[in-house]
Tab-separated table of C-alpha atoms in Angstrom:
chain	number	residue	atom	x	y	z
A	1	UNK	CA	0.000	0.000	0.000
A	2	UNK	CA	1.737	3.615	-1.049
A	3	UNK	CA	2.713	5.515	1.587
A	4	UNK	CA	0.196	8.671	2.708
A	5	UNK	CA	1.747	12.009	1.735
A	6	UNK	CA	2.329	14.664	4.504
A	7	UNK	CA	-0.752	16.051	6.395
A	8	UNK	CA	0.475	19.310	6.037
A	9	UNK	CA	1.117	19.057	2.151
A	10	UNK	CA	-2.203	17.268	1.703
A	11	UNK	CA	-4.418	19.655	3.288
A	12	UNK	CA	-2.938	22.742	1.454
A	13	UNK	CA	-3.371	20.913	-1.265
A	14	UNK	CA	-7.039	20.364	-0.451
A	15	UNK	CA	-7.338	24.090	0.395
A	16	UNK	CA	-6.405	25.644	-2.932
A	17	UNK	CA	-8.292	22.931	-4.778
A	18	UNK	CA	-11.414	24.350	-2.422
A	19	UNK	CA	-10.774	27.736	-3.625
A	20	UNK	CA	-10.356	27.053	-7.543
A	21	UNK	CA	-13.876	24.942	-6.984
A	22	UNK	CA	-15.541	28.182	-5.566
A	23	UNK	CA	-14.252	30.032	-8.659
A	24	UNK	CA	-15.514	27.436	-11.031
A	25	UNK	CA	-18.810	27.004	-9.247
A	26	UNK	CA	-19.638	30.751	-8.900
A	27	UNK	CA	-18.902	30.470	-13.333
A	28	UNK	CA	-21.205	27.105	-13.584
A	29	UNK	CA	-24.223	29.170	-11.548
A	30	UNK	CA	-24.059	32.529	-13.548
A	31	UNK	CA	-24.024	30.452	-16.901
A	32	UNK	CA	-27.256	28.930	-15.556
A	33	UNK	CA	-28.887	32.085	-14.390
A	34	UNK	CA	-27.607	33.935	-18.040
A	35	UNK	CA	-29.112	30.950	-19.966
A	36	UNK	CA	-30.884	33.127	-22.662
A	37	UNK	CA	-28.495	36.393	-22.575
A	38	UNK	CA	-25.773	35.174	-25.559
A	39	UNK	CA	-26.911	35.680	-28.766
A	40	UNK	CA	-23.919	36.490	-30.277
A	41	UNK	CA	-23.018	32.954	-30.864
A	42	UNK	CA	-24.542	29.862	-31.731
A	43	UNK	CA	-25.984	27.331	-29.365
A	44	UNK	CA	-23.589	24.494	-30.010
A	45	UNK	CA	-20.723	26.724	-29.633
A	46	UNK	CA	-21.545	27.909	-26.063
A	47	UNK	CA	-22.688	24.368	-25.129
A	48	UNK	CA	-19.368	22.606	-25.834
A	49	UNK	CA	-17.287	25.516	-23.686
A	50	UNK	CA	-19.955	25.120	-21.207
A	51	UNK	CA	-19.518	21.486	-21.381
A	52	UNK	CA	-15.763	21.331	-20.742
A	53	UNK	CA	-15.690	23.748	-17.847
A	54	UNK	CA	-18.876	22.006	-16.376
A	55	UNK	CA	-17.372	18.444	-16.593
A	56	UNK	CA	-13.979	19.838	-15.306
A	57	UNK	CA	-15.719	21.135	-12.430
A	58	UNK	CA	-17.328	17.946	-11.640
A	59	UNK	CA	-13.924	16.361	-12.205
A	60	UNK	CA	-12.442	18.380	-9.397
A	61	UNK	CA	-15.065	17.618	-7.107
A	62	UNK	CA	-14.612	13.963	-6.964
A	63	UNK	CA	-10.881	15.018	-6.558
A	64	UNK	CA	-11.454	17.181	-3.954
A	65	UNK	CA	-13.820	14.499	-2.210
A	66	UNK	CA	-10.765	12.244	-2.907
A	67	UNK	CA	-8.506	14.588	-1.375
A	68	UNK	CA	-10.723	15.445	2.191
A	69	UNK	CA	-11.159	11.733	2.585
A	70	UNK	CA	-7.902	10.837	2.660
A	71	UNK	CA	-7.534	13.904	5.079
A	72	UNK	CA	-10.357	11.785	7.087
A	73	UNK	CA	-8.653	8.745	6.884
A	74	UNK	CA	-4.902	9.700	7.397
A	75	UNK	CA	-5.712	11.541	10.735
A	76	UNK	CA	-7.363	8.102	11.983
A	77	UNK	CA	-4.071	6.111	11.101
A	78	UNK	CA	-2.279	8.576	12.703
A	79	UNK	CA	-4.573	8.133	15.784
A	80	UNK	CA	-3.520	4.670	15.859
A	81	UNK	CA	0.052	4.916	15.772
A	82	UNK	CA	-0.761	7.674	19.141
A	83	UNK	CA	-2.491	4.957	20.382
A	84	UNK	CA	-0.094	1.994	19.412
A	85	UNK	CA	2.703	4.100	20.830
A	86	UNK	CA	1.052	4.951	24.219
A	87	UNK	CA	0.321	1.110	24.637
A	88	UNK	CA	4.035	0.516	24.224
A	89	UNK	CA	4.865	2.551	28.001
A	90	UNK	CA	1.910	1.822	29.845
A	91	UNK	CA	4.230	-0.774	30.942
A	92	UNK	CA	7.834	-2.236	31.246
A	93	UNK	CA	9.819	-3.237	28.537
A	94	UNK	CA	12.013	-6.534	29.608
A	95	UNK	CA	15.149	-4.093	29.775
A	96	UNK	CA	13.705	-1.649	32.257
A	97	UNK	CA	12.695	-4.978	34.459
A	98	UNK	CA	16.108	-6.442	34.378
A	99	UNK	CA	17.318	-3.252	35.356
A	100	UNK	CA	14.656	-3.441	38.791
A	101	UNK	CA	16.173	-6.295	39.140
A	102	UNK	CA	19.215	-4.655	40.844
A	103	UNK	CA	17.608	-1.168	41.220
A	104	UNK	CA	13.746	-0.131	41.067
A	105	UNK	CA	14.953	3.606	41.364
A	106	UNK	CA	16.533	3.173	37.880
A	107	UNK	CA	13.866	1.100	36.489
A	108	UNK	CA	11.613	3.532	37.316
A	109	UNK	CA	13.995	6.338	35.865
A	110	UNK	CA	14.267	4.459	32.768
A	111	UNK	CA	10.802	4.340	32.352
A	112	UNK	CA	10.383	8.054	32.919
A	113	UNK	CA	12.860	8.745	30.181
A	114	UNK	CA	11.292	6.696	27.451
A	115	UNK	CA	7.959	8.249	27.962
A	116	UNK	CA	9.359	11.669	27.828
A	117	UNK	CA	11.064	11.109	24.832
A	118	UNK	CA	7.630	9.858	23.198
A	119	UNK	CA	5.400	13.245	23.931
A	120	UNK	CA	2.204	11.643	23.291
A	121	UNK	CA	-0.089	14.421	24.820
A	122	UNK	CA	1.471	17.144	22.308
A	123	UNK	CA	1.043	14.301	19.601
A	124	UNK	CA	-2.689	14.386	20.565
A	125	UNK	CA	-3.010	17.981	20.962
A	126	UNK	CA	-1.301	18.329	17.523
A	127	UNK	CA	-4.020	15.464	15.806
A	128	UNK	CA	-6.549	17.777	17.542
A	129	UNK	CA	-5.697	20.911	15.785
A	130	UNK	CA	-5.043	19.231	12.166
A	131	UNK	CA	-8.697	17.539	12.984
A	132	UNK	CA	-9.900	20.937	13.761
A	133	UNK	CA	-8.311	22.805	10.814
A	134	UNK	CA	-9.844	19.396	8.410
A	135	UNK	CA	-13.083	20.128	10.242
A	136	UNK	CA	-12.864	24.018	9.086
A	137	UNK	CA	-12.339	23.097	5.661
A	138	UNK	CA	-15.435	20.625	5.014
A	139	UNK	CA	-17.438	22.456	6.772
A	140	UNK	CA	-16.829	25.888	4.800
A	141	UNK	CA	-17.126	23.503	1.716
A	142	UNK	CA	-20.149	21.933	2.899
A	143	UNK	CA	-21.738	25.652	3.015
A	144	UNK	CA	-20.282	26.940	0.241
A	145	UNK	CA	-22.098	23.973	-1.977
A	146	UNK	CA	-25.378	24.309	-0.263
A	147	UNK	CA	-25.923	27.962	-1.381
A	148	UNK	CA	-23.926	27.382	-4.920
A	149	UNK	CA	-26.641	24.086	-4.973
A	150	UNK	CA	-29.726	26.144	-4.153
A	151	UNK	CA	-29.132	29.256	-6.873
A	152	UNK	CA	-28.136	26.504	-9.721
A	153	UNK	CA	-31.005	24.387	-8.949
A	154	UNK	CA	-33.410	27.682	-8.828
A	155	UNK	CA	-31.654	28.469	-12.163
A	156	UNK	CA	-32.296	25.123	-13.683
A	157	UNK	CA	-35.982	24.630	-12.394
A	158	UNK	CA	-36.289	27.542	-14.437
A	159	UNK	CA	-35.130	26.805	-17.589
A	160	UNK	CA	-37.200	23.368	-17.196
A	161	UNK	CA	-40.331	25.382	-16.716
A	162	UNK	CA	-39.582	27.460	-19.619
A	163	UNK	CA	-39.008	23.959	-21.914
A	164	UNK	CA	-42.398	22.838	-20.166
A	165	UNK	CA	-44.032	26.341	-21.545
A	166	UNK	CA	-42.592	25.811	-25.207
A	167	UNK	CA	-43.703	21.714	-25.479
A	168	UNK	CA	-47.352	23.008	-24.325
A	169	UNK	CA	-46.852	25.788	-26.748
A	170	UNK	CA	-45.249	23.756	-30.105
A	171	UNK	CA	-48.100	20.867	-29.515
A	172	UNK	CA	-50.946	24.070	-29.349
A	173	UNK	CA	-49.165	25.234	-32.582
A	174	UNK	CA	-49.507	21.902	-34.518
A	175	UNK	CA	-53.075	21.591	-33.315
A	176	UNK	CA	-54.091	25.111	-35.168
A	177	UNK	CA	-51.658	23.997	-38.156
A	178	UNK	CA	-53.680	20.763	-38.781
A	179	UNK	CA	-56.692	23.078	-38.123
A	180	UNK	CA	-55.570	25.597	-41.049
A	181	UNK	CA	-54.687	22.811	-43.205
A	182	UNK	CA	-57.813	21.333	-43.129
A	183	UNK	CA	-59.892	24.591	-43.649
A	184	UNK	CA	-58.091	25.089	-46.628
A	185	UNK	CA	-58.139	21.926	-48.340
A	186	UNK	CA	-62.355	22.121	-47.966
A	187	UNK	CA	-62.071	25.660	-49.136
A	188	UNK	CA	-59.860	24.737	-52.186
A	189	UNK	CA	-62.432	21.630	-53.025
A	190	UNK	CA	-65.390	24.062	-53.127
A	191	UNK	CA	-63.588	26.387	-55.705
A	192	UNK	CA	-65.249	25.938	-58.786
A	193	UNK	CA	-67.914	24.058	-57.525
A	194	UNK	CA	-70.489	26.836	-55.693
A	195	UNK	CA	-70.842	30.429	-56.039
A	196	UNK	CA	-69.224	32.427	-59.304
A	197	UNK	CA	-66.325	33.908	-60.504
A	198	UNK	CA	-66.100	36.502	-57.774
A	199	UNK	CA	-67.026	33.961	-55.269
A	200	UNK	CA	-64.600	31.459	-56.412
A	201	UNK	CA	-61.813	34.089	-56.487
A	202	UNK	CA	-62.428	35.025	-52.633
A	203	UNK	CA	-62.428	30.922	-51.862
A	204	UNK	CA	-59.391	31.132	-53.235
A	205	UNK	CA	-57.890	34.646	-51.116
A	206	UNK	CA	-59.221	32.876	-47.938
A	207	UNK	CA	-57.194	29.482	-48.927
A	208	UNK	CA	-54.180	31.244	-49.439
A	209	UNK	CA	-54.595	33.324	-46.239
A	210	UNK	CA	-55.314	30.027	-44.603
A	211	UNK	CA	-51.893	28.512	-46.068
A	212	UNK	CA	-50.180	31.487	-45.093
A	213	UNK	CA	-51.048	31.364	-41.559
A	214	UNK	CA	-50.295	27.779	-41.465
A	215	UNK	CA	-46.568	28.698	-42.625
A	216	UNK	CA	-46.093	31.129	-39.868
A	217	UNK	CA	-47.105	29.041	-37.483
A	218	UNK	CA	-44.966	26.219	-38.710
A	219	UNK	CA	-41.905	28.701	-38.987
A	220	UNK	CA	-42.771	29.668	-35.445
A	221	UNK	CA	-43.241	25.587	-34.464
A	222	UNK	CA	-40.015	24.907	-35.872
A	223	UNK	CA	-38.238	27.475	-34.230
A	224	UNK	CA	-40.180	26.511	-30.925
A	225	UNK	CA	-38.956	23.119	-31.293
A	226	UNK	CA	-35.026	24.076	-31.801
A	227	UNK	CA	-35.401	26.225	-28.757
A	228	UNK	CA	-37.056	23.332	-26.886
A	229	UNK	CA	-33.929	20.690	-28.314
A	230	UNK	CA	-31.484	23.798	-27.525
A	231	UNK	CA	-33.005	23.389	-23.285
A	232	UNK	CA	-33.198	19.693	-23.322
A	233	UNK	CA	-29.420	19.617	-24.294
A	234	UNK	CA	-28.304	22.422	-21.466
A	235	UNK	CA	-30.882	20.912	-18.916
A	236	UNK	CA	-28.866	17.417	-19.369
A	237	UNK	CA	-26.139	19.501	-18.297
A	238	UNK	CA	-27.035	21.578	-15.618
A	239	UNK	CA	-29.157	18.441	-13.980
A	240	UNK	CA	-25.286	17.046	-13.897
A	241	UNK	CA	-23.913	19.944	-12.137
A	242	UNK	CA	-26.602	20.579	-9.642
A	243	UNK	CA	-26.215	16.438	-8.890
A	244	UNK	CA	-22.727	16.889	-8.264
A	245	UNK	CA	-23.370	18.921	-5.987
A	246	UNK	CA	-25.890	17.244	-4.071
A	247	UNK	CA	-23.739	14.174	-3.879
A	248	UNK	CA	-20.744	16.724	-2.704
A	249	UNK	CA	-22.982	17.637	0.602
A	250	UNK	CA	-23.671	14.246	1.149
A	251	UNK	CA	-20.055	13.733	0.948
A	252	UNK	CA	-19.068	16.410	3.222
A	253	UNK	CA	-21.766	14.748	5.700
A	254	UNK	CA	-20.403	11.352	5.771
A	255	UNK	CA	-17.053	12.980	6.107
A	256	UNK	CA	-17.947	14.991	9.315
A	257	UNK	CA	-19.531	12.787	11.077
A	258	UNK	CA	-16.546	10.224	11.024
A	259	UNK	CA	-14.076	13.151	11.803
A	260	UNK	CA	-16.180	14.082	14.902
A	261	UNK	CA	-16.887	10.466	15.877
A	262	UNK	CA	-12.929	10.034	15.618
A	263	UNK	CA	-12.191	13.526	17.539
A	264	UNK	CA	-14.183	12.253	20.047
A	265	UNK	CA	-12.048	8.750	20.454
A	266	UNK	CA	-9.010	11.073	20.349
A	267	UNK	CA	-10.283	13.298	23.232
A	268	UNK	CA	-11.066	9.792	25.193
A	269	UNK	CA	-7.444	8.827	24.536
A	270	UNK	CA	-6.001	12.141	25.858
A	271	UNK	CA	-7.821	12.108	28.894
A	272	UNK	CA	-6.566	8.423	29.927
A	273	UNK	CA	-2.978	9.814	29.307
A	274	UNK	CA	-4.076	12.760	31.367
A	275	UNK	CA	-5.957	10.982	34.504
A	276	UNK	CA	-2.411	8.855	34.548
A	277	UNK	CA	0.471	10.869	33.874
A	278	UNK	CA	-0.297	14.611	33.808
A	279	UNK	CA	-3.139	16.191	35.477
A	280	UNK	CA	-4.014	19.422	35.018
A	281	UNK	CA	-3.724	18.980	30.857
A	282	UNK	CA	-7.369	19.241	30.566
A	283	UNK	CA	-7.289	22.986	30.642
A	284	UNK	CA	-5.461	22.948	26.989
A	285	UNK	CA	-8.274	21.532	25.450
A	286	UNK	CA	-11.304	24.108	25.465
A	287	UNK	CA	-13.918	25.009	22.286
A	288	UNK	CA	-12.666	28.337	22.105
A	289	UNK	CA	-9.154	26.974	21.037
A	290	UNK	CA	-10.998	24.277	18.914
A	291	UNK	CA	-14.079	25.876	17.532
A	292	UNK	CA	-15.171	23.818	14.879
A	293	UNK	CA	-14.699	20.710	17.183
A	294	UNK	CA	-16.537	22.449	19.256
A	295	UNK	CA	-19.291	20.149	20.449
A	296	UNK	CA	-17.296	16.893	21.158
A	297	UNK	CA	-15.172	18.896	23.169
A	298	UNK	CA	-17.861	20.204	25.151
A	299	UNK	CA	-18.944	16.861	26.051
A	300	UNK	CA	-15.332	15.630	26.942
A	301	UNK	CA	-15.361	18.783	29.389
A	302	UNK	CA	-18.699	17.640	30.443
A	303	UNK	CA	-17.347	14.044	31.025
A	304	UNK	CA	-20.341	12.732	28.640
A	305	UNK	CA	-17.634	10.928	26.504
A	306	UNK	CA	-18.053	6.780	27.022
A	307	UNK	CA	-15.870	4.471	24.932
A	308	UNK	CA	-18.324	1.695	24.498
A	309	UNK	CA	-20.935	3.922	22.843
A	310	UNK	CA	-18.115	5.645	20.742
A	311	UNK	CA	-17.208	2.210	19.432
A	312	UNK	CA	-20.695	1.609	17.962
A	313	UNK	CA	-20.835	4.751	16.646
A	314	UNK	CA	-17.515	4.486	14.997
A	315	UNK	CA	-18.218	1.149	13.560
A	316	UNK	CA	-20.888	2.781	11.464
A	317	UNK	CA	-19.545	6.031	10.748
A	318	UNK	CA	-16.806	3.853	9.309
A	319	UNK	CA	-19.016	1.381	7.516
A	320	UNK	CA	-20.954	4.313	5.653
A	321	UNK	CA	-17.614	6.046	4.986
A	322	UNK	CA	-16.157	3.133	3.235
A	323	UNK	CA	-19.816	2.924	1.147
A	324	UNK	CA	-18.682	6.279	-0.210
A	325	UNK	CA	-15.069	5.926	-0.365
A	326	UNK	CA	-14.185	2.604	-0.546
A	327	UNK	CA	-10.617	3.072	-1.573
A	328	UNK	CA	-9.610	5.768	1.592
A	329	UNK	CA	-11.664	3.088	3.970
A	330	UNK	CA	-8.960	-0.038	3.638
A	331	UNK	CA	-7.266	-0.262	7.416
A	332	UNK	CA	-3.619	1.100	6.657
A	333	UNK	CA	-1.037	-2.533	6.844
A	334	UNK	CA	1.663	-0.420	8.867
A	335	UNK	CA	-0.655	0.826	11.493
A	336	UNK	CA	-0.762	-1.881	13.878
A	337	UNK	CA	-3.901	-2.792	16.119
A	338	UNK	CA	-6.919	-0.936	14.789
A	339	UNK	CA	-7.677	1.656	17.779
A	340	UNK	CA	-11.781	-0.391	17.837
A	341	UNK	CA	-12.364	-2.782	16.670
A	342	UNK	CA	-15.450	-4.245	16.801
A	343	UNK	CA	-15.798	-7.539	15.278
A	344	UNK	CA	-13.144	-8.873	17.748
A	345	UNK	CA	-12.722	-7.114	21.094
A	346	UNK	CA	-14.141	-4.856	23.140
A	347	UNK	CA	-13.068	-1.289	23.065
A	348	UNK	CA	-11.633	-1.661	26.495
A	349	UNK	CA	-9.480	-4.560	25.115
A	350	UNK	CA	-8.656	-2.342	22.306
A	351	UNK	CA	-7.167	0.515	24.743
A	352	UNK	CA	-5.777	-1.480	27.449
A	353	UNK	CA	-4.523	1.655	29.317
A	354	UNK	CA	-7.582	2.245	29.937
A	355	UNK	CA	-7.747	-0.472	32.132
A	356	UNK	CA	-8.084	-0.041	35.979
């Protein structure tokens, strides 16, 4: 399995994707609320640039998606190795026992020294801060889609209602065009048959009137019709976009609710290290200094955080992440024990410093 790239590297990469999607997206929703205002060139024309920088847009959003899930995903491997680490000095290693062998005061001393030199609490805090940065970034995205999604699908219902208007109006059209027709050929069947000359001659003014009007309706059909082809071919289109987008908040859901869910098991790890080894570290967590984390961290200051409802919770949230992104969902091969894991311990098992 390839090796993650840097969090750092990965989430400013993520960031100015983000910002070229707002660009885009703000472009995608004034072409569909300026449907009808270029004349100056012809239909196919504007629908094949349309067409690149729509698809291109989509394109990035599935990268982007790519991009914050890995985000997700990375953090919670990282959370492991915390975890995997803080298992490893929770007790003696064999050489710190043969050295209490002879003398407990430098067992003990060795001890102190390996867990010093492994800062796990600043390794949390810093998980903490990248989680609440990650948090920032799909939530702003999650925002930012919702009001781009609500003017483009305004736009489209639009234009759909306007194609609605135009079928109603081309089948009205060929109902008064087989009308005409018809009034015509029983006028031109009379001519010569009642009436005189002069009467004849008028049959014959009113047929051709009758023709004529059938003509300019069936110029106006046609060009009804192209106009109703022209919005079936952009609607195909903008129904794309608008689903994109749709599917992008859903994303962004299913992507927040794991990163909370896993904030929350990483907040349940810090406060083990901090009942055991350094009290007082509580204060460095607060919302203010996390704000979009915000609510899981008011429950860990509440004490309202239990590991064996986090572990159901966290089975699912990972369950419907790997529904959505199957390929950011495989358990990393270098990470060790998985922090829960439900189908074969107990979370307790799973963190045995947390046992009494």
């Amino acid at each position: 399995m390839r090796k993650p790239p840097p969090f750092d590297s990965q989430y400013e990469a993520a960031g100015g994707l983000a910002e070229k999607i707002a660009a885009d997206g703000a472009y995608c929703v004034a072409r569909i609320r300026a449907f009808d205002g270029d004349e100056t060139r012809s239909a196919d024309e504007i629908f094949l640039e349309q067409n690149d920088r729509f698809q291109a847009h989509i394109a990035d959003h599935a990268a982007l998606d790519a991009l914050l899930a890995e985000l997700v995903f990375l953090l919670d491997r990282m959370t492991a190795e915390v975890s995997a680490d803080l298992d490893r000095f929770r007790g003696l290693t064999v050489r710190e026992k043969m050295a209490g062998w002879t003398s407990r005061q430098r067992m003990w001393r060795m001890y102190t020294e390996r867990v010093r030199e492994a800062p796990v609490v600043e390794r949390l805090l810093d998980l903490l801060a990248k989680s609440d940065a990650l948090a920032g970034l799909i939530a702003g995205q999650r925002s930012s889609i919702i009001e781009c999604h609500k003017a483009a699908e305004r736009g489209l219902v639009d234009i759909v209602e306007q194609r609605r208007r135009l079928v109603d109006s081309i089948d009205i059209a060929r109902l008064k065009m087989k009308e005409l027709n018809a009034k015509a050929l029983t006028t031109q069947g009379r001519i010569g048959v009642y009436g005189n000359r002069a009467h004849w001659e008028q049959m014959e003014a009113d047929r051709r009137a009758l023709k004529a009007e059938a003509e300019r309706i069936s110029a106006e059909e046609h060009e009804m019709r192209d106009d109703s082809q022209r919005r079936e071919r952009f609607i195909g289109l903008f129904q794309a976009f608008v689903d994109s987008l749709n599917g992008r908040i859903a994303a962004c859901n299913v992507l927040l609710r794991k990163l909370m869910i896993d904030v929350e098991e990483r907040l349940i790890i810090y406060q083990a290290q901090v009942d055991t080894d350094r009290p007082g570290m509580k204060m460095r967590i607060k919302p203010e200094l996390f704000p979009d984390i915000a609510p899981p961290i008011r429950l860990f200051e509440k004490g309202m955080l239990v590991a064996q409802d986090l572990e159901r919770r966290k089975g699912r949230a990972d369950l419907e992440c790997a529904g959505r992104f199957p390929t950011y969902a495989e358990p990393p091969e270098s990470s060790g024990t998985p922090l829960i894991d439900t189908a074969r311990r107990s979370f307790r098992f799973s963190l045995p410093f947390l046992r009494s």
